[in-house]
Coordinates of N, CA and C in Angstrom, one line a residue:
M3 N 0.8 -1.1 0.0 CA 0.1 -0.2 -0.2 C 0.9 1.3 -0.1
A4 N 0.6 2.1 -1.1 CA 1.6 3.4 -1.0 C 1.1 4.3 0.2
N5 N 2.4 4.9 0.5 CA 2.1 5.8 1.7 C 2.8 7.2 1.5
A6 N 2.2 8.4 1.8 CA 3.2 9.6 1.6 C 4.2 9.8 2.6
H7 N 4.1 9.0 3.6 CA 5.2 9.0 4.7 C 6.4 8.3 4.2
F8 N 6.3 7.4 3.2 CA 7.4 6.7 2.7 C 7.8 7.1 1.4
N9 N 9.0 7.4 1.1 CA 9.7 7.9 -0.3 C 10.8 6.5 -0.7
G10 N 10.3 5.8 -0.9 CA 11.1 4.5 -1.5 C 11.6 3.6 -0.2
P11 N 12.5 2.4 -0.3 CA 13.0 1.8 0.7 C 14.2 2.3 1.4
L12 N 14.4 1.8 2.3 CA 15.4 2.2 3.4 C 16.7 1.9 2.9
R13 N 17.8 2.4 3.1 CA 19.0 2.0 2.8 C 20.1 2.9 3.7
A14 N 21.2 2.4 4.0 CA 22.4 3.4 4.7 C 22.7 4.4 4.0
C15 N 22.6 5.5 5.0 CA 22.9 6.8 4.3 C 24.3 7.1 4.3
K16 N 24.5 7.6 3.1 CA 25.8 7.8 2.6 C 26.6 8.4 3.4
D17 N 26.1 9.7 3.8 CA 26.8 10.7 4.6 C 27.0 10.4 6.2
N18 N 26.0 9.3 6.7 CA 26.3 9.0 7.8 C 25.6 7.6 8.1
P19 N 26.6 6.5 7.8 CA 25.9 5.3 7.9 C 25.1 4.7 9.2
R20 N 25.1 5.4 10.3 CA 24.4 5.2 11.3 C 22.9 5.6 11.2
Y21 N 22.5 6.1 10.2 CA 21.4 6.5 9.9 C 20.7 5.9 8.5
F22 N 19.6 5.7 8.5 CA 19.0 5.3 7.3 C 18.5 6.5 6.5
T23 N 18.3 6.2 5.3 CA 17.7 7.4 4.4 C 16.8 6.6 3.4
D24 N 16.0 7.3 2.7 CA 15.1 6.9 1.6 C 15.5 7.7 0.3
D25 N 14.4 7.5 -0.7 CA 14.9 8.3 -1.8 C 15.1 9.9 -1.6
T26 N 14.8 10.4 -0.7 CA 14.7 11.9 -0.5 C 16.3 12.2 -0.3
G27 N 17.1 11.1 0.5 CA 18.4 11.3 0.8 C 18.6 11.9 2.2
K28 N 17.5 12.3 2.8 CA 17.5 12.9 4.0 C 17.7 11.7 5.2
P29 N 18.5 12.0 6.1 CA 18.6 10.9 7.3 C 17.2 10.6 7.9
I30 N 17.0 9.3 8.5 CA 15.8 8.9 9.0 C 16.4 8.2 10.1
L31 N 15.8 8.8 11.4 CA 16.4 8.3 12.6 C 15.2 7.5 13.0
L32 N 15.2 5.9 13.0 CA 14.3 4.9 13.4 C 14.1 5.0 15.0
T33 N 12.8 5.2 15.5 CA 12.6 5.2 17.0 C 11.5 4.4 17.2
G34 N 11.2 3.7 18.2 CA 10.2 2.8 18.5 C 10.3 2.5 19.9
C35 N 9.2 1.5 20.4 CA 9.2 1.0 21.8 C 9.1 -0.7 21.6
H36 N 9.1 -1.4 22.5 CA 9.2 -2.8 22.5 C 7.9 -3.4 23.0
T37 N 7.4 -4.5 22.4 CA 6.6 -5.5 22.9 C 6.6 -6.8 21.9
W38 N 6.2 -8.0 22.5 CA 6.7 -9.2 22.1 C 5.1 -9.7 21.3
A39 N 3.8 -8.8 21.3 CA 2.7 -9.6 20.8 C 2.2 -8.7 19.6
N40 N 3.1 -8.0 19.2 CA 2.7 -7.2 17.9 C 2.3 -7.9 16.6
L41 N 2.6 -9.1 16.6 CA 2.2 -10.2 15.5 C 1.2 -11.4 15.8
Q42 N 1.7 -12.2 16.7 CA 1.0 -13.1 17.3 C 0.4 -12.8 18.8
D43 N -0.8 -13.5 18.8 CA -1.3 -13.3 20.3 C -0.7 -14.1 21.2
L44 N -0.4 -13.5 22.4 CA 0.3 -14.1 23.3 C -0.6 -14.0 24.5
M45 N -1.1 -15.3 24.9 CA -2.3 -15.4 26.0 C -2.3 -16.5 27.0
V46 N -2.5 -15.9 27.9 CA -2.9 -17.0 29.2 C -4.5 -17.6 28.9
R47 N -5.3 -16.6 28.6 CA -6.6 -16.7 28.4 C -7.1 -16.3 27.0
P48 N -7.9 -16.8 26.4 CA -8.2 -16.3 25.0 C -8.7 -14.9 25.1
E49 N -9.2 -14.4 25.9 CA -9.7 -12.8 25.7 C -8.5 -12.0 26.1
D50 N -7.2 -12.3 26.3 CA -6.2 -11.6 26.6 C -5.5 -11.3 25.0
K51 N -6.2 -11.4 24.2 CA -5.5 -10.6 22.9 C -5.2 -9.5 22.8
F52 N -3.8 -9.4 22.3 CA -3.3 -7.8 22.2 C -4.0 -6.9 21.4
N53 N -4.1 -5.7 21.7 CA -4.9 -4.8 20.8 C -3.9 -3.8 20.0
Y54 N -3.6 -4.3 18.8 CA -2.6 -3.7 18.1 C -3.0 -2.4 17.5
T55 N -4.2 -2.3 17.6 CA -4.5 -0.8 17.1 C -3.9 0.4 18.3
E56 N -4.1 -0.1 19.4 CA -3.9 0.7 20.7 C -2.3 0.9 20.6
F57 N -1.6 -0.1 20.3 CA -0.1 -0.1 20.2 C 0.4 0.7 19.0
L58 N -0.3 0.8 18.0 CA 0.0 1.7 17.0 C -0.3 3.1 17.2
D59 N -1.4 3.5 17.9 CA -1.6 4.6 18.6 C -0.7 5.1 19.5
L60 N -0.1 4.4 20.3 CA 1.1 4.6 21.3 C 2.2 5.0 20.7
L61 N 2.5 4.2 19.6 CA 4.0 4.6 18.6 C 3.3 5.9 18.2
S62 N 2.4 6.2 17.4 CA 2.2 7.3 16.5 C 2.2 8.5 17.5
S63 N 1.5 8.4 18.6 CA 1.4 9.4 19.6 C 2.8 10.1 20.3
N64 N 3.8 9.0 20.3 CA 5.0 9.4 20.9 C 5.9 9.6 19.7
G65 N 5.6 9.8 18.4 CA 6.3 10.3 17.6 C 7.4 8.9 16.9
H66 N 7.1 7.8 17.3 CA 7.9 6.5 16.7 C 7.3 6.1 15.3
N67 N 8.6 5.7 14.6 CA 8.5 5.4 13.4 C 8.9 3.9 12.9
Y68 N 9.2 3.0 14.0 CA 9.7 1.8 13.9 C 9.3 0.9 14.7
M69 N 9.0 -0.5 14.4 CA 9.0 -1.6 15.1 C 9.5 -2.8 14.7
R70 N 9.7 -3.5 15.7 CA 10.4 -4.9 15.3 C 9.2 -5.7 15.5
M71 N 8.6 -6.6 14.4 CA 7.6 -7.6 14.5 C 8.0 -8.9 15.1
W72 N 7.9 -9.2 16.1 CA 8.4 -10.6 16.7 C 7.6 -11.6 16.2
Q73 N 8.3 -12.8 16.1 CA 7.5 -14.1 15.6 C 8.0 -15.0 16.7
W74 N 7.0 -15.9 17.2 CA 7.4 -16.9 18.2 C 7.1 -18.1 17.5
G75 N 7.8 -19.3 17.6 CA 7.7 -20.3 17.1 C 7.1 -21.8 17.9
Q76 N 6.7 -21.5 19.1 CA 6.0 -22.6 20.2 C 4.3 -22.3 20.1
S77 N 3.9 -23.1 20.3 CA 2.3 -23.0 20.4 C 1.8 -22.6 22.0
Q78 N 2.6 -23.1 22.8 CA 2.6 -22.6 24.1 C 3.7 -22.5 25.0
C79 N 3.8 -22.0 26.1 CA 4.9 -21.9 27.3 C 5.6 -20.9 26.7
A80 N 6.2 -20.0 27.8 CA 6.9 -18.9 27.8 C 7.9 -19.1 29.1
P81 N 9.3 -18.6 28.8 CA 10.3 -18.7 29.7 C 10.3 -17.9 31.1
W82 N 9.2 -17.0 31.0 CA 9.1 -16.0 32.1 C 7.9 -16.5 33.0
T83 N 7.2 -17.5 32.9 CA 6.0 -18.0 33.5 C 5.7 -19.2 33.5
T84 N 5.1 -20.0 34.7 CA 4.8 -21.4 34.8 C 3.2 -21.4 34.0
D85 N 2.4 -20.1 33.9 CA 1.2 -20.4 33.1 C 1.3 -21.1 31.9
I86 N -0.2 -21.6 31.4 CA 0.0 -22.2 30.0 C -0.4 -21.0 29.2
F87 N 0.7 -20.6 28.8 CA 0.8 -19.4 27.8 C 0.5 -19.8 26.1
M88 N -0.6 -19.3 25.5 CA -0.8 -19.9 24.3 C -0.2 -18.6 23.2
V89 N 0.1 -19.1 21.9 CA 0.8 -18.3 21.1 C -0.1 -18.7 19.6
D90 N -0.8 -17.5 19.1 CA -1.4 -17.8 17.9 C -1.5 -16.7 17.2
P91 N -1.8 -16.6 15.6 CA -1.3 -17.9 15.0 C -0.1 -18.2 14.8
L92 N 0.5 -19.6 14.1 CA 1.5 -20.0 14.0 C 2.0 -19.9 12.4
P93 N 3.0 -20.0 11.9 CA 3.2 -20.0 10.2 C 2.7 -21.4 9.7
Y94 N 2.6 -22.3 10.4 CA 2.4 -23.5 9.7 C 0.7 -24.2 10.1
L95 N 0.2 -25.0 9.1 CA -1.1 -25.2 9.2 C -1.0 -26.7 10.3
R96 N -2.0 -26.7 11.0 CA -2.1 -27.8 12.0 C -3.1 -29.0 11.1
T97 N -2.5 -30.0 10.6 CA -3.2 -30.8 9.7 C -3.3 -32.0 10.3
G98 N -2.4 -32.6 11.3 CA -2.2 -34.1 11.5 C -1.6 -34.8 10.5
P99 N -1.6 -35.9 10.6 CA -2.1 -36.9 11.6 C -1.5 -36.8 12.8
G100 N -1.9 -37.3 14.0 CA -1.6 -37.2 15.3 C -1.6 -35.8 15.8
L101 N -1.4 -36.0 17.2 CA -1.3 -34.9 18.1 C 0.2 -34.3 18.7
A102 N 0.2 -33.1 18.6 CA 1.6 -32.5 19.0 C 1.5 -32.6 20.6
R103 N 2.5 -32.4 21.3 CA 2.7 -32.1 22.9 C 1.3 -31.3 23.6
D104 N 0.9 -30.3 22.7 CA 0.0 -29.5 23.4 C -1.5 -30.0 23.0
G105 N -1.6 -31.2 22.6 CA -2.9 -32.0 22.5 C -3.6 -31.7 21.2
K106 N -3.2 -30.6 20.3 CA -3.7 -30.4 19.0 C -3.2 -31.0 17.9
P107 N -3.6 -30.9 16.8 CA -2.9 -31.7 15.5 C -1.5 -31.2 15.3
K108 N -0.7 -32.1 14.9 CA 0.5 -31.6 14.4 C 0.6 -30.7 13.6
F109 N 1.7 -29.9 13.2 CA 2.0 -28.9 12.4 C 2.4 -29.8 11.1
D110 N 2.0 -29.2 9.9 CA 2.6 -29.8 8.5 C 3.6 -28.8 8.1
L111 N 4.8 -28.9 8.3 CA 5.8 -28.0 7.7 C 6.0 -27.5 6.3
T112 N 5.1 -28.4 5.7 CA 5.0 -28.1 4.2 C 3.9 -27.4 3.9
K113 N 3.0 -27.1 4.6 CA 2.0 -26.1 4.6 C 1.7 -25.0 5.2
W114 N 1.9 -23.7 4.8 CA 1.7 -22.5 5.3 C 0.4 -22.0 5.9
N115 N 0.2 -21.4 7.1 CA -1.1 -21.3 7.5 C -1.5 -19.5 6.9
P116 N -2.5 -19.6 5.9 CA -2.6 -18.3 5.5 C -3.2 -17.3 6.5
A117 N -3.8 -17.8 7.6 CA -4.2 -16.7 8.7 C -2.9 -16.0 9.3
Y118 N -1.8 -16.9 9.2 CA -0.4 -16.2 9.8 C -0.1 -14.8 9.1
F119 N -0.2 -15.4 7.8 CA 0.5 -14.5 6.7 C -0.4 -13.3 6.2
E120 N -1.7 -13.8 6.4 CA -2.6 -12.6 6.2 C -2.6 -11.3 7.3
R121 N -2.5 -11.9 8.5 CA -2.3 -11.0 9.6 C -1.0 -10.3 9.7
L122 N 0.0 -11.0 9.2 CA 1.3 -10.3 8.9 C 1.2 -9.2 8.1
R123 N 0.5 -9.6 7.0 CA 0.3 -8.5 5.7 C -0.4 -7.3 6.2
Q124 N -1.5 -7.5 6.8 CA -2.4 -6.5 7.4 C -1.9 -5.6 8.4
R125 N -1.0 -6.3 9.3 CA -0.4 -5.5 10.3 C 0.9 -4.6 9.8
V126 N 1.5 -4.9 9.1 CA 2.4 -4.2 8.3 C 1.9 -3.1 7.5
E127 N 1.0 -3.5 7.0 CA 0.3 -2.4 6.2 C -0.6 -1.5 7.1
M128 N -1.2 -1.5 8.1 CA -1.6 -1.0 9.0 C -0.6 0.2 9.5
A129 N 0.7 -0.5 10.0 CA 1.8 0.4 10.5 C 2.1 1.5 9.3
G130 N 2.3 0.9 8.1 CA 2.7 1.8 7.1 C 1.8 2.9 6.8
E131 N 0.5 3.0 6.9 CA -0.4 3.6 7.0 C -0.3 5.0 7.8
R132 N 0.7 4.8 9.0 CA 0.8 5.6 10.1 C 2.4 6.0 9.8
G133 N 3.0 5.7 8.8 CA 4.3 5.9 8.9 C 5.4 5.2 9.5
I134 N 5.1 4.1 10.0 CA 5.8 3.4 10.8 C 6.6 2.3 10.0
Y135 N 7.9 2.1 10.0 CA 8.7 1.0 9.5 C 8.5 -0.1 10.2
V136 N 8.2 -1.1 9.6 CA 8.3 -2.7 10.4 C 9.5 -3.7 9.8
A137 N 10.1 -4.0 10.8 CA 11.0 -5.4 10.6 C 10.4 -6.5 11.0
P138 N 9.8 -7.4 10.1 CA 9.5 -8.4 10.5 C 10.4 -9.5 11.0
M139 N 10.4 -10.1 12.1 CA 11.4 -11.3 12.5 C 10.6 -12.8 12.2
F140 N 11.5 -13.4 11.6 CA 10.8 -14.9 11.1 C 11.4 -15.9 11.7
F141 N 12.4 -15.5 12.6 CA 12.9 -16.8 13.5 C 13.2 -16.3 14.9
E142 N 13.0 -16.9 15.9 CA 13.2 -16.8 17.1 C 13.5 -18.0 17.9
A143 N 14.8 -17.8 18.7 CA 15.2 -19.0 19.6 C 15.4 -18.5 21.1
W144 N 15.3 -17.2 21.0 CA 15.4 -16.6 22.7 C 14.6 -17.6 23.8
N145 N 13.6 -17.8 23.5 CA 12.7 -18.5 24.5 C 13.1 -19.7 24.7
L146 N 13.8 -20.4 23.8 CA 14.5 -21.6 23.9 C 15.9 -21.7 24.4
R147 N 16.4 -20.6 24.7 CA 17.8 -20.4 25.5 C 17.7 -20.4 26.8
W148 N 16.5 -19.7 27.4 CA 16.4 -19.7 28.6 C 15.0 -20.2 29.5
P149 N 14.8 -21.3 29.2 CA 13.7 -22.0 29.9 C 13.9 -21.9 31.5
I150 N 12.8 -21.6 32.3 CA 12.6 -21.8 33.7 C 12.3 -23.3 33.9
P151 N 13.1 -23.8 35.0 CA 12.9 -25.2 35.2 C 11.3 -25.7 35.1
E152 N 10.2 -25.1 35.6 CA 9.1 -25.7 35.5 C 8.6 -26.0 34.1
V153 N 9.0 -25.2 33.2 CA 8.6 -25.4 31.7 C 9.7 -25.1 30.7
N154 N 9.6 -25.7 29.7 CA 10.3 -25.7 28.3 C 9.8 -25.5 27.1
S155 N 9.8 -24.3 26.8 CA 8.9 -24.1 25.4 C 9.2 -25.0 24.0
W156 N 10.6 -25.5 24.2 CA 10.9 -26.5 23.1 C 10.1 -27.8 23.0
H157 N 9.7 -28.0 24.1 CA 8.5 -29.2 23.9 C 7.4 -28.7 23.1
F158 N 7.0 -27.3 22.9 CA 5.7 -27.0 22.2 C 6.2 -26.4 20.8
H159 N 7.3 -26.4 20.4 CA 7.9 -25.8 19.1 C 7.5 -26.5 18.1
V160 N 7.3 -25.7 16.9 CA 6.7 -26.3 15.8 C 7.9 -27.1 15.2
Y161 N 9.3 -27.0 15.5 CA 10.2 -27.7 14.9 C 10.7 -29.0 15.9
H162 N 10.0 -29.3 16.8 CA 10.2 -30.3 17.9 C 9.7 -31.6 17.1
P163 N 10.4 -32.5 17.2 CA 9.9 -33.7 16.3 C 8.6 -34.1 16.8
D164 N 8.4 -34.0 18.1 CA 6.8 -34.4 18.4 C 5.9 -33.5 17.9
S165 N 6.1 -32.3 17.3 CA 5.0 -31.5 17.0 C 4.9 -31.1 15.6
N166 N 5.7 -31.8 14.6 CA 5.4 -31.8 13.2 C 5.1 -33.3 12.7
V167 N 4.1 -33.2 11.6 CA 4.2 -34.7 10.9 C 5.4 -35.2 10.1
Q168 N 6.5 -34.3 9.9 CA 7.6 -34.9 9.2 C 8.7 -35.3 10.3
G169 N 8.5 -34.9 11.6 CA 9.4 -35.4 12.7 C 10.4 -34.7 12.6
I170 N 10.7 -33.6 12.1 CA 11.7 -32.8 12.0 C 12.4 -32.2 13.3
G171 N 13.4 -32.2 13.9 CA 13.7 -31.6 15.4 C 15.0 -31.4 15.3
G172 N 15.3 -30.2 16.0 CA 16.6 -29.9 16.1 C 17.7 -30.9 16.9
A173 N 19.0 -31.0 16.4 CA 19.7 -31.7 17.2 C 20.3 -30.9 18.5
P174 N 20.7 -31.5 19.5 CA 21.1 -30.6 20.7 C 22.5 -30.2 20.5
A175 N 22.9 -28.9 20.9 CA 23.9 -28.3 20.8 C 25.0 -28.9 22.1
P176 N 26.2 -28.6 22.2 CA 26.9 -29.1 23.2 C 26.5 -28.7 24.5
D177 N 25.8 -27.6 24.6 CA 25.2 -27.2 26.0 C 23.8 -27.8 26.4
G178 N 23.4 -28.9 25.3 CA 22.0 -29.6 25.7 C 20.9 -28.7 25.0
R179 N 21.0 -27.5 24.6 CA 19.9 -26.7 24.3 C 19.7 -27.2 22.7
P180 N 18.4 -27.2 22.2 CA 18.2 -27.5 20.7 C 18.9 -26.5 19.7
R181 N 19.4 -27.0 18.8 CA 19.9 -26.0 17.8 C 18.6 -26.7 16.6
I182 N 18.1 -25.4 16.1 CA 16.9 -25.5 15.1 C 17.3 -24.6 14.0
F183 N 17.9 -23.6 14.1 CA 18.5 -22.7 12.9 C 19.8 -22.8 12.3
S184 N 20.3 -23.8 11.8 CA 21.5 -24.1 11.7 C 21.6 -24.8 10.3
L185 N 22.7 -24.4 9.6 CA 22.9 -25.2 8.1 C 23.2 -26.5 8.4
D186 N 23.6 -26.8 9.7 CA 24.2 -27.9 9.8 C 23.0 -29.3 9.9
L187 N 22.0 -28.7 10.0 CA 20.5 -29.5 10.0 C 20.0 -29.3 8.6
P188 N 20.5 -30.2 7.7 CA 19.8 -30.3 6.3 C 18.3 -30.3 6.1
E189 N 17.5 -31.1 7.3 CA 16.1 -31.2 7.0 C 15.4 -29.7 7.6

């Protein structure tokens, strides 16, 4: 969607590479604030869905023009709580056969979830309409690195072999944590 606030793609500013510029050549300072639920809903209860429009209002009212759009890979659990923490939508369809560890159909890693990508597009466009640049994140492993003893979100990750119909799963690294985003794992 075209926007009067944007003048072409961002690139490093030639005069000062600490800044970005667009087709105008004028330096652009990207500023924003942080939240983890700006793409997927992170909920203890279904009614806890994140109000994305309010978040955009907050960014706009404070003169922010940038956000990192987080993506989570597990269907439930988070390393900061023992509550059953649900994440929705996820990038892959749940087709089964079989059930994942969360009791729902396993993910098919060959089938994209249209609802996830429709939401991604819609939210990027909504931000763009307000002059906010978005950096979508497609891989996240932070929650796998710091599990609390009572929960381990790896058990509910789409790339855990018990969670997908292909049985694909990350091999453990020397520290015992799963390695899932490595070229050493051809599958």
